[in-house]
GROMACS .gro file of C-alpha atoms in nm:
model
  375
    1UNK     CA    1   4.019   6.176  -6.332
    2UNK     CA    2   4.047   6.080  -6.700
    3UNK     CA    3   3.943   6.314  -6.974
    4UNK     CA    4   3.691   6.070  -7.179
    5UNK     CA    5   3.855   5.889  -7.457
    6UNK     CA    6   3.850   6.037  -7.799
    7UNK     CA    7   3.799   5.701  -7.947
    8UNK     CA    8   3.481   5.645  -7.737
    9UNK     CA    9   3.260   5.815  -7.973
   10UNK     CA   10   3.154   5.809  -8.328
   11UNK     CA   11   3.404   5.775  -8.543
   12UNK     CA   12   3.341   6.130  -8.740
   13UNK     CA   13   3.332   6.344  -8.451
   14UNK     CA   14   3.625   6.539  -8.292
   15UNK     CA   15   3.874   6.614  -8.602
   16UNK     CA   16   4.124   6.844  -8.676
   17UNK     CA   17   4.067   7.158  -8.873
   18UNK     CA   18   4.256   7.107  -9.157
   19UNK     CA   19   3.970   7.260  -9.468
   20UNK     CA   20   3.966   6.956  -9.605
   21UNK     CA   21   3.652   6.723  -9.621
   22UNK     CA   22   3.674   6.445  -9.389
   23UNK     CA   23   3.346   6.236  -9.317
   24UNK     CA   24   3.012   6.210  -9.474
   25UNK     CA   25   2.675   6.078  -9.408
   26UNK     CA   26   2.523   5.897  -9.727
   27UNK     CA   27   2.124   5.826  -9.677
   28UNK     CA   28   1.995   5.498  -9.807
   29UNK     CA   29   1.632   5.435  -9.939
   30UNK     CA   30   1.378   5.532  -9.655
   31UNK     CA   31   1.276   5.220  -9.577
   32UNK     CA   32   1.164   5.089  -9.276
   33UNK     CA   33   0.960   4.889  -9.083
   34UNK     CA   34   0.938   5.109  -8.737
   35UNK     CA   35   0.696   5.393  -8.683
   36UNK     CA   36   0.873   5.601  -8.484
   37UNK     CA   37   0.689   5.941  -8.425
   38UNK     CA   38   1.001   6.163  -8.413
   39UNK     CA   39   1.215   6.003  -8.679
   40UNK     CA   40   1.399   6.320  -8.854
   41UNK     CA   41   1.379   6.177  -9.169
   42UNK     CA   42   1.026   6.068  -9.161
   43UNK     CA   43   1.174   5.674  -9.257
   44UNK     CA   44   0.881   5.475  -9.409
   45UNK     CA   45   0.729   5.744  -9.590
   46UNK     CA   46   0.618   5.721  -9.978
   47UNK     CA   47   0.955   5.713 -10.191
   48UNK     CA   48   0.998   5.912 -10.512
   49UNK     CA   49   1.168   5.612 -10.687
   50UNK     CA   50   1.223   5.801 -10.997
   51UNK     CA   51   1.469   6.001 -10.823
   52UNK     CA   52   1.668   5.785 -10.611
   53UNK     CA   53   2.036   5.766 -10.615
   54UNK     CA   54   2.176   5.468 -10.866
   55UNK     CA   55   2.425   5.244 -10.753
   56UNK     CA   56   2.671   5.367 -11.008
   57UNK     CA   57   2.605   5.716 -10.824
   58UNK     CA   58   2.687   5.584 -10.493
   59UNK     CA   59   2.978   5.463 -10.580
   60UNK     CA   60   3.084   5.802 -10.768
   61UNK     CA   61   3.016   5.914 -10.426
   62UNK     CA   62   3.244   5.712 -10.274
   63UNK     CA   63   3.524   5.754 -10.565
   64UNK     CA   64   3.531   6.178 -10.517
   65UNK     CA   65   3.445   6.131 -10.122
   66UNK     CA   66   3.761   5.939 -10.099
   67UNK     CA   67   3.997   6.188 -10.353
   68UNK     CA   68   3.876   6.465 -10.107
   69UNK     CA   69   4.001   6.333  -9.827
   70UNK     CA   70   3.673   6.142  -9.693
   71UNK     CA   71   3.792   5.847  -9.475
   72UNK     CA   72   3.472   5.804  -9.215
   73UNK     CA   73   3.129   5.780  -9.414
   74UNK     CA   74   2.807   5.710  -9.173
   75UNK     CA   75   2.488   5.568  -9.273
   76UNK     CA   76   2.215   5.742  -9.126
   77UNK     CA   77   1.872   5.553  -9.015
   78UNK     CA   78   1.651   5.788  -9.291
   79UNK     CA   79   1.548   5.456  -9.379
   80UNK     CA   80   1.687   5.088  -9.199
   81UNK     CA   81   1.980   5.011  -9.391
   82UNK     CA   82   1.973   4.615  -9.282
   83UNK     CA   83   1.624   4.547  -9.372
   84UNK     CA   84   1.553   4.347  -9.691
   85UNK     CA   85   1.505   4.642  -9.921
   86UNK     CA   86   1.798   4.791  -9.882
   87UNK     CA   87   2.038   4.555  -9.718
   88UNK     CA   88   2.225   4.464 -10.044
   89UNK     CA   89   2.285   4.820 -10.149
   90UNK     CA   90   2.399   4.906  -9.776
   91UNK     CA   91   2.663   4.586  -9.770
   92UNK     CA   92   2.797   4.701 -10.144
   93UNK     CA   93   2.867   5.036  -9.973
   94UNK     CA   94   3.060   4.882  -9.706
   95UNK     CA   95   3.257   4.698  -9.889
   96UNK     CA   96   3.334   4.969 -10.134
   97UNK     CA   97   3.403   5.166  -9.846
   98UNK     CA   98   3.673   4.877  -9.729
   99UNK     CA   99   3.810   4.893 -10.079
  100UNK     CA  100   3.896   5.247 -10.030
  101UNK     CA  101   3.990   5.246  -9.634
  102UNK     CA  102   3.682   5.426  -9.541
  103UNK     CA  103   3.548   5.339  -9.202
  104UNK     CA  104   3.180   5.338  -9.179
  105UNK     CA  105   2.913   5.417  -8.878
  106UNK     CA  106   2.621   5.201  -8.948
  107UNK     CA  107   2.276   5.343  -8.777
  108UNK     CA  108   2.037   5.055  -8.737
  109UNK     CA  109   1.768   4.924  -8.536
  110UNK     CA  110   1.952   4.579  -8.528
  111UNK     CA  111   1.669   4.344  -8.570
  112UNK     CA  112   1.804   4.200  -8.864
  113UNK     CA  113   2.072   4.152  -8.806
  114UNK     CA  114   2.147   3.759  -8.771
  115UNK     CA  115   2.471   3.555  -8.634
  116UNK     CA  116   2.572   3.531  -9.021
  117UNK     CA  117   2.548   3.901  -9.105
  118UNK     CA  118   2.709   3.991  -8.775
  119UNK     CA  119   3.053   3.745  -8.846
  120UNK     CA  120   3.041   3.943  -9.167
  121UNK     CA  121   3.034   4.303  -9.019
  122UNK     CA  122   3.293   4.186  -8.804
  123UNK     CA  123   3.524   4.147  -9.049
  124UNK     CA  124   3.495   4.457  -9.236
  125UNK     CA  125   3.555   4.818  -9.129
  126UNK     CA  126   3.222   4.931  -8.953
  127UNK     CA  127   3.066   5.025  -8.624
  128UNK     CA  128   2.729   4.968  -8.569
  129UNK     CA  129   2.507   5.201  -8.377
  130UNK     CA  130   2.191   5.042  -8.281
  131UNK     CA  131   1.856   5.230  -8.168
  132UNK     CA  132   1.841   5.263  -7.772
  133UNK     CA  133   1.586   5.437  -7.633
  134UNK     CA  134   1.565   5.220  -7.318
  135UNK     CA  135   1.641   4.891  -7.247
  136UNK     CA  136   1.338   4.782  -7.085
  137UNK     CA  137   1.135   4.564  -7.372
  138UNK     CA  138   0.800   4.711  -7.398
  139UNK     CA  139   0.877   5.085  -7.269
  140UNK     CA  140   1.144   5.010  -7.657
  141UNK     CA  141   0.824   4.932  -7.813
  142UNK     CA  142   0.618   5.217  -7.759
  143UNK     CA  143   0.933   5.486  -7.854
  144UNK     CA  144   0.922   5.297  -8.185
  145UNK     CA  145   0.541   5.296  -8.225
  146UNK     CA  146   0.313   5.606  -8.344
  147UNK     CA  147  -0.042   5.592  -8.150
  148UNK     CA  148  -0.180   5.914  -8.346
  149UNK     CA  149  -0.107   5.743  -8.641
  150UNK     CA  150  -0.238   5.424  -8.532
  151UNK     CA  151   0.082   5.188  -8.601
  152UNK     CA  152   0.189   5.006  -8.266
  153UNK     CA  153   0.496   4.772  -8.278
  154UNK     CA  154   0.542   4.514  -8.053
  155UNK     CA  155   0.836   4.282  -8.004
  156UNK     CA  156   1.095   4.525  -8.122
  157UNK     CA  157   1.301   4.579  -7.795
  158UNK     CA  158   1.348   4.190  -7.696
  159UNK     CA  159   1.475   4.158  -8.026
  160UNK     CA  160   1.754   4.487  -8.031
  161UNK     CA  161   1.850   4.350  -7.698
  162UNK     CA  162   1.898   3.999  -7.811
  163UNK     CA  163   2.147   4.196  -8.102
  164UNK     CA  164   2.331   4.377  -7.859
  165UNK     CA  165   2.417   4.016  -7.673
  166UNK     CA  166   2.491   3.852  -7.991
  167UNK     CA  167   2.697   4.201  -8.121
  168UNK     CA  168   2.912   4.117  -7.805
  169UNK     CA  169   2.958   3.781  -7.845
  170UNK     CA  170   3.077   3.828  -8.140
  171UNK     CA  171   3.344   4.107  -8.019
  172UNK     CA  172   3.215   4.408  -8.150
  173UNK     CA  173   3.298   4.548  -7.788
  174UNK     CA  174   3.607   4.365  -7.738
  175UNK     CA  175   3.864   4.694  -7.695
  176UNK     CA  176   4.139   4.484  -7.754
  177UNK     CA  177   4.051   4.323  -8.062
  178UNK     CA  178   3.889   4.675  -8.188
  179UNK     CA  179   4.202   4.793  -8.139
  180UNK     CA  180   4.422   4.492  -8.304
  181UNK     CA  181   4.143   4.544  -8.620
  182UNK     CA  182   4.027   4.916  -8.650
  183UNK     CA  183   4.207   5.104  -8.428
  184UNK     CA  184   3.900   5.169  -8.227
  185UNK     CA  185   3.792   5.125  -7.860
  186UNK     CA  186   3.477   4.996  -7.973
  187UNK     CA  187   3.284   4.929  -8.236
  188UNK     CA  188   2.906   4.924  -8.097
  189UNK     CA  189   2.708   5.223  -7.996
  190UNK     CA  190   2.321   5.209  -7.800
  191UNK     CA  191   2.235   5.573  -7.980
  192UNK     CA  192   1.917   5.748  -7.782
  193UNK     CA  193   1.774   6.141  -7.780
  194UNK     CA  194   1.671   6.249  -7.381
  195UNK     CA  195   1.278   6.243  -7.453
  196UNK     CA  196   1.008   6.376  -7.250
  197UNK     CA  197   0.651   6.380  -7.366
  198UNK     CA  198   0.411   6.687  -7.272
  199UNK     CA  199   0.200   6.454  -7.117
  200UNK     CA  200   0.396   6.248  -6.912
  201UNK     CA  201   0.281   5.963  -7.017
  202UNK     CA  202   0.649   5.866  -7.217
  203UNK     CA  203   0.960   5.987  -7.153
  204UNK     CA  204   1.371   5.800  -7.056
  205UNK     CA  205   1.490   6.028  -6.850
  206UNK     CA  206   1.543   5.748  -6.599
  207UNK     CA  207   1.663   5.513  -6.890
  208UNK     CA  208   1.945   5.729  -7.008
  209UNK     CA  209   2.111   5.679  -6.661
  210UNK     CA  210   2.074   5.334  -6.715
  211UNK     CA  211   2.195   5.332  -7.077
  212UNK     CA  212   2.499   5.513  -7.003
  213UNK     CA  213   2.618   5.285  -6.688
  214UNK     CA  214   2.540   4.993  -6.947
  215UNK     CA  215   2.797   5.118  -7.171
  216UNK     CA  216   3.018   5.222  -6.986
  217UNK     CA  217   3.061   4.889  -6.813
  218UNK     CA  218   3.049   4.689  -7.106
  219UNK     CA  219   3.218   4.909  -7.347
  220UNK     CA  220   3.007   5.059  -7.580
  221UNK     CA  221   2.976   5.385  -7.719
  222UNK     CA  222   2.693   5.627  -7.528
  223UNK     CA  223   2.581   5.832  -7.812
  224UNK     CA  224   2.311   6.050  -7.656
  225UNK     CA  225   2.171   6.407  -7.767
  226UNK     CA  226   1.891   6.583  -7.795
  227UNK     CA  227   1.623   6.523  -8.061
  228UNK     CA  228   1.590   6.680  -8.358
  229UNK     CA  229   1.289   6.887  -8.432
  230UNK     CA  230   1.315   6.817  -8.799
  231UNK     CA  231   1.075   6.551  -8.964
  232UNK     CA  232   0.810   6.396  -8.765
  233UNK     CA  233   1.038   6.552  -8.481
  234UNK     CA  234   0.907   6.880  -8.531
  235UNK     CA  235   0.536   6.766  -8.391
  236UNK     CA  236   0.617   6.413  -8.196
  237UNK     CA  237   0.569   6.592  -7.843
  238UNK     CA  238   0.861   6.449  -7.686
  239UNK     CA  239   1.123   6.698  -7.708
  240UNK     CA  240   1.225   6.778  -7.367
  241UNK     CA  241   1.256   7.164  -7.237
  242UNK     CA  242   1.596   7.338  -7.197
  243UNK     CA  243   1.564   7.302  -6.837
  244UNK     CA  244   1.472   6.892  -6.827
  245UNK     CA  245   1.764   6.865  -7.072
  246UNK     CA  246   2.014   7.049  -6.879
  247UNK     CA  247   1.957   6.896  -6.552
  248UNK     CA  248   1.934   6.536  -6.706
  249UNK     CA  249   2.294   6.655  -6.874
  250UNK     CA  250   2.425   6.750  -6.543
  251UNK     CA  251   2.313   6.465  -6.363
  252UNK     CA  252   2.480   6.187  -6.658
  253UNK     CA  253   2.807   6.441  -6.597
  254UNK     CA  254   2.820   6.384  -6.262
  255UNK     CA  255   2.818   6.038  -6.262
  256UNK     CA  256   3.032   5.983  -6.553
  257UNK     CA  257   3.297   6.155  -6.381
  258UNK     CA  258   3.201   5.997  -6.001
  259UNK     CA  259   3.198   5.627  -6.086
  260UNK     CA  260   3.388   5.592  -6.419
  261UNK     CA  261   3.656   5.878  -6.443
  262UNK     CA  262   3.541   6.043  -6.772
  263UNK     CA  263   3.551   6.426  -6.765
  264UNK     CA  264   3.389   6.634  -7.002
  265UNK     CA  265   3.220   6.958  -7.039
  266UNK     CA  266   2.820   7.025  -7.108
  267UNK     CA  267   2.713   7.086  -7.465
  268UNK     CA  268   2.409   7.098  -7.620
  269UNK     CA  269   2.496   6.854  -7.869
  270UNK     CA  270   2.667   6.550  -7.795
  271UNK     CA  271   2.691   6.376  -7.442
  272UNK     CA  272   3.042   6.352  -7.379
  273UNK     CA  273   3.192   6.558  -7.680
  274UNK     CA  274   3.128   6.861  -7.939
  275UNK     CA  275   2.988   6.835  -8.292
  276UNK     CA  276   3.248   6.951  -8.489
  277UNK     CA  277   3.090   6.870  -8.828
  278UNK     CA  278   3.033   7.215  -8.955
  279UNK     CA  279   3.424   7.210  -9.053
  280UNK     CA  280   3.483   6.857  -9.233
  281UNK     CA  281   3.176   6.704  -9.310
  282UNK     CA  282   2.881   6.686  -9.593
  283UNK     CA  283   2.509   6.521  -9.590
  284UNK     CA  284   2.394   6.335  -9.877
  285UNK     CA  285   2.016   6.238  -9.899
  286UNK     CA  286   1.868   5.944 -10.104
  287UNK     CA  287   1.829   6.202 -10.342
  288UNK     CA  288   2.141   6.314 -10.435
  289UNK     CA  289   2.109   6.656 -10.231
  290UNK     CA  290   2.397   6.769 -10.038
  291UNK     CA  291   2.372   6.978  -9.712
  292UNK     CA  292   2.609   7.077  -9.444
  293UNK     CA  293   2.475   6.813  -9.189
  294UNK     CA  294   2.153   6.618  -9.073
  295UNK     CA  295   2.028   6.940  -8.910
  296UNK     CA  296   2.062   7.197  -9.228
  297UNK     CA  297   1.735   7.085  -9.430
  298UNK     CA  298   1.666   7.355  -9.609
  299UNK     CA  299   2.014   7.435  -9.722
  300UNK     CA  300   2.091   7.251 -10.023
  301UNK     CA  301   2.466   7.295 -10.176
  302UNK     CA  302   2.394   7.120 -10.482
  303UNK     CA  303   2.239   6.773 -10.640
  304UNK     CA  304   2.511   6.471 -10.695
  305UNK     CA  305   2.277   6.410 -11.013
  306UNK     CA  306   2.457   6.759 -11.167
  307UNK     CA  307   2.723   6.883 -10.937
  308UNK     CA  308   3.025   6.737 -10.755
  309UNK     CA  309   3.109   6.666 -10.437
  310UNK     CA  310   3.376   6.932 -10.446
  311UNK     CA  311   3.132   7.198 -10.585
  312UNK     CA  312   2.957   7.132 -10.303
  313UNK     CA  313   3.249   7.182 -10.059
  314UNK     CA  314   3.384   7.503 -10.222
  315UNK     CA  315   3.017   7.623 -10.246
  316UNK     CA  316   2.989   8.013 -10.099
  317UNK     CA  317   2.743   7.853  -9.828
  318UNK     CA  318   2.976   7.609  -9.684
  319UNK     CA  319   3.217   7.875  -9.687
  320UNK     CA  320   3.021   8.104  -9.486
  321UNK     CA  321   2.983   7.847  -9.233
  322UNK     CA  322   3.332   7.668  -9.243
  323UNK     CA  323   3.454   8.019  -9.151
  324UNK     CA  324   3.235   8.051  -8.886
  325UNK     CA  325   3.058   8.305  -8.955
  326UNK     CA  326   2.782   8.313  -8.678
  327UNK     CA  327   2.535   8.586  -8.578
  328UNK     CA  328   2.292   8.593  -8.301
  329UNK     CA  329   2.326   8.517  -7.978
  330UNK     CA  330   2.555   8.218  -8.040
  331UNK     CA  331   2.837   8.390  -8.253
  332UNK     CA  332   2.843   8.740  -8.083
  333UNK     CA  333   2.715   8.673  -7.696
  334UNK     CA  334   2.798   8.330  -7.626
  335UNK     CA  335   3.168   8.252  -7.479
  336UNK     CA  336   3.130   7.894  -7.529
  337UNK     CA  337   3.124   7.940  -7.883
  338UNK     CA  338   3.392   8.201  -7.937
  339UNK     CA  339   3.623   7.950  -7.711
  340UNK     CA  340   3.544   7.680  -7.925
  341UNK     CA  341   3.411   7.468  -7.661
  342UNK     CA  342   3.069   7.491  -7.848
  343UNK     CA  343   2.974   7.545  -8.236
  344UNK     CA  344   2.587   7.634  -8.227
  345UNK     CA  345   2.410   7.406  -8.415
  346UNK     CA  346   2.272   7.445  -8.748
  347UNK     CA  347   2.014   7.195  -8.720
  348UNK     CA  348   1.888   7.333  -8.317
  349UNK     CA  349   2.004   7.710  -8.279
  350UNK     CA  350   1.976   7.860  -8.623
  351UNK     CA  351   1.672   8.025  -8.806
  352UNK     CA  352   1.620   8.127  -9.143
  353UNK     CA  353   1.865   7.851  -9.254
  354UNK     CA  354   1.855   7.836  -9.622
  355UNK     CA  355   2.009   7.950  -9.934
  356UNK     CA  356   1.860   8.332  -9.994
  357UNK     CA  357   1.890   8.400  -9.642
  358UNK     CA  358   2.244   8.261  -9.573
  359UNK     CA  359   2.358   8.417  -9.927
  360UNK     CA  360   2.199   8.714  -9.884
  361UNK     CA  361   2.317   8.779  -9.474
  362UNK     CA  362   2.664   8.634  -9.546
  363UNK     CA  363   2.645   8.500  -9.184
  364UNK     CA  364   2.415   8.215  -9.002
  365UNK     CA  365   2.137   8.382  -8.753
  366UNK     CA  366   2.140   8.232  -8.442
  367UNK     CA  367   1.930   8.197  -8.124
  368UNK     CA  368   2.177   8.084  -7.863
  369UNK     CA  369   2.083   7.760  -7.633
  370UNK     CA  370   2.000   7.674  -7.250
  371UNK     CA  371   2.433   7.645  -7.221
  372UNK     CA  372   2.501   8.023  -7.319
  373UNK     CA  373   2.786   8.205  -7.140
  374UNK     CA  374   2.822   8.532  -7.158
  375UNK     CA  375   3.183   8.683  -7.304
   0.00000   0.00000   0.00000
């Protein structure tokens, strides 16, 4: 038995603690053409344009990101960073990022991405991390449509699938030549939450098992958690319960480790690995707020229109956290998370997240998860 390769996952996860910044995630516009009814971020919504970050502020970004110590920025899908609106500001990102030696995780639902723009990503330091839900076609479409809202998609999934052959072709799974170019065991991710709708009537519990043979066979990076009640996640009806998750979790373990040699321990973040961003990493909306990570909404650290980066890093909030300061059942009760094996999750397991309370408590409040061990 293998323990599972630390370059088989994003490229921000699993760092050292050294109390530096090391990776960010830097939102683009929120376009996008999908309707899917859990997206975090609530992509396709009304912009306020007035208030959207310039491209002289991106770059800015990019300029302090890098002084800090930055060298892994990720572009989350709050909006689709390849589709018309907002492909020209996502490509002079990358290639800033190149010009600094950042290496960048691109979140995308792939469909635009042609045999031309894939020979350029190629070439410069990305991995892409395209939308998989399932890989059956239509069962694709409906995950990325909204019936209560009355937008159905069709046609999406042939065409993500048809990227993922033409990603390959074109090497982005390749280890050896991700090796001989990035340093990386792959650059291409299929990137799904384990969803279950109260009705039964959607749900991949089956298609996860699928997903993650498919990658593992191929070579592509299984990013799988669970989703994110934030957004249009907080009333989608397909987040699964504790129990679904846990037993879906234990069945992926067992035959990860069976049939492909890749050991790792249960956690109710990442399949496969711990999220470790609470100690190197900042969020940066469209906007120019700054929080802690994806999950931390309401905890805003500052405004890149006013503050730095830095300010935001030294802030007394981040500090609270960095130092792992946890209450709750997570931080006092759970032996997972004094062993380090686990590090709650601000966006899942902790309440009254925001500014007065976290200020005012001097510790995050916690409410422990389904993988809990007692001290």
């Amino acid at each position: 038995m293998k323990n599972i390769s630390t370059k088989s996952v994003q490229h921000g996860l699993e760092r050292k603690n050294n109390g530096k910044l090391q990776t960010m995630w830097l939102e683009i516009p929120g376009y996008c053409n999908l309707f899917c009814s859990y997206c975090y971020a609530c992509g396709g919504s009304v912009l306020k344009k007035e208030n959207l970050l310039s491209w002289q502020q991106y770059e800015s970004i990019l300029n302090q990101a890098k002084q800090l110590g930055v060298d892994s920025i990720g572009i989350p899908g709050a909006g689709e960073p390849l589709l018309g609106k907002n492909l020209e500001l996502t490509m002079k990102i990358i290639r800033r990022c190149e010009e600094l030696g950042i290496y960048v995780t691109l979140f995308t639902t792939g469909e635009f991405i042609t045999e031309q723009l894939a020979e350029q990503l190629y070439e410069l330091p990305v991995e892409i991390m395209l939308k998989g839900n399932t890989l059956d076609t239509e069962k694709q479409d409906k995950f990325i449509s909204d019936p209560a809202r009355g937008l159905i998609r069709k046609g999406y999934g042939a065409k993500r699938n048809a990227t993922i052959q033409l990603l390959m072709r074109n090497g982005f799974n390749n280890e050896a030549q991700c090796m001989e170019k990035f340093g990386r065991k792959s650059r291409m991710a299929l990137v799904t939450s384990i969803m279950l709708g109260e009705d039964g009537t959607l749900d991949n519990l089956n298609d996860v098992v699928e997903i993650l043979r498919y990658c593992r066979i191929n070579n592509i990076i299984f990013d799988c958690d669970s989703l994110l009640e934030r957004g249009r996640g907080t009333s989608c009806q397909l987040c699964a319960s504790d129990q679904v998750l846990k037993n879906k979790l234990l069945e992926l373990q067992e035959i990860d480790a069976k049939e492909f040699g890749n050991v790792w321990e249960l956690s109710q973040s990442y399949v496969g690995t711990v999220c470790d961003r609470y100690m190197h990493h900042l969020y940066v909306s469209q906007y120019g707020e700054v929080r802690p990570c994806i999950g931390a909404m309401d905890l805003i650290l500052g405004n890149m229109h006013s503050v730095s980066l830095e300010a935001a890093w030294n802030s007394s909030e981040m500090q609270i956290i960095r130092a792992r300061k946890f209450s709750g059942k997570c931080g006092e009760r759970c032996d997972n998370f004094a062993k380090g094996k686990c590090n709650s999750c601000l966006g899942r397991r902790a309440v009254n997240l925001d500014n007065e309370h976290l200020l005012e408590q001097g510790y995050v409040n916690t409410v422990g998860c389904w993988n809990c061990r007692k001290k």
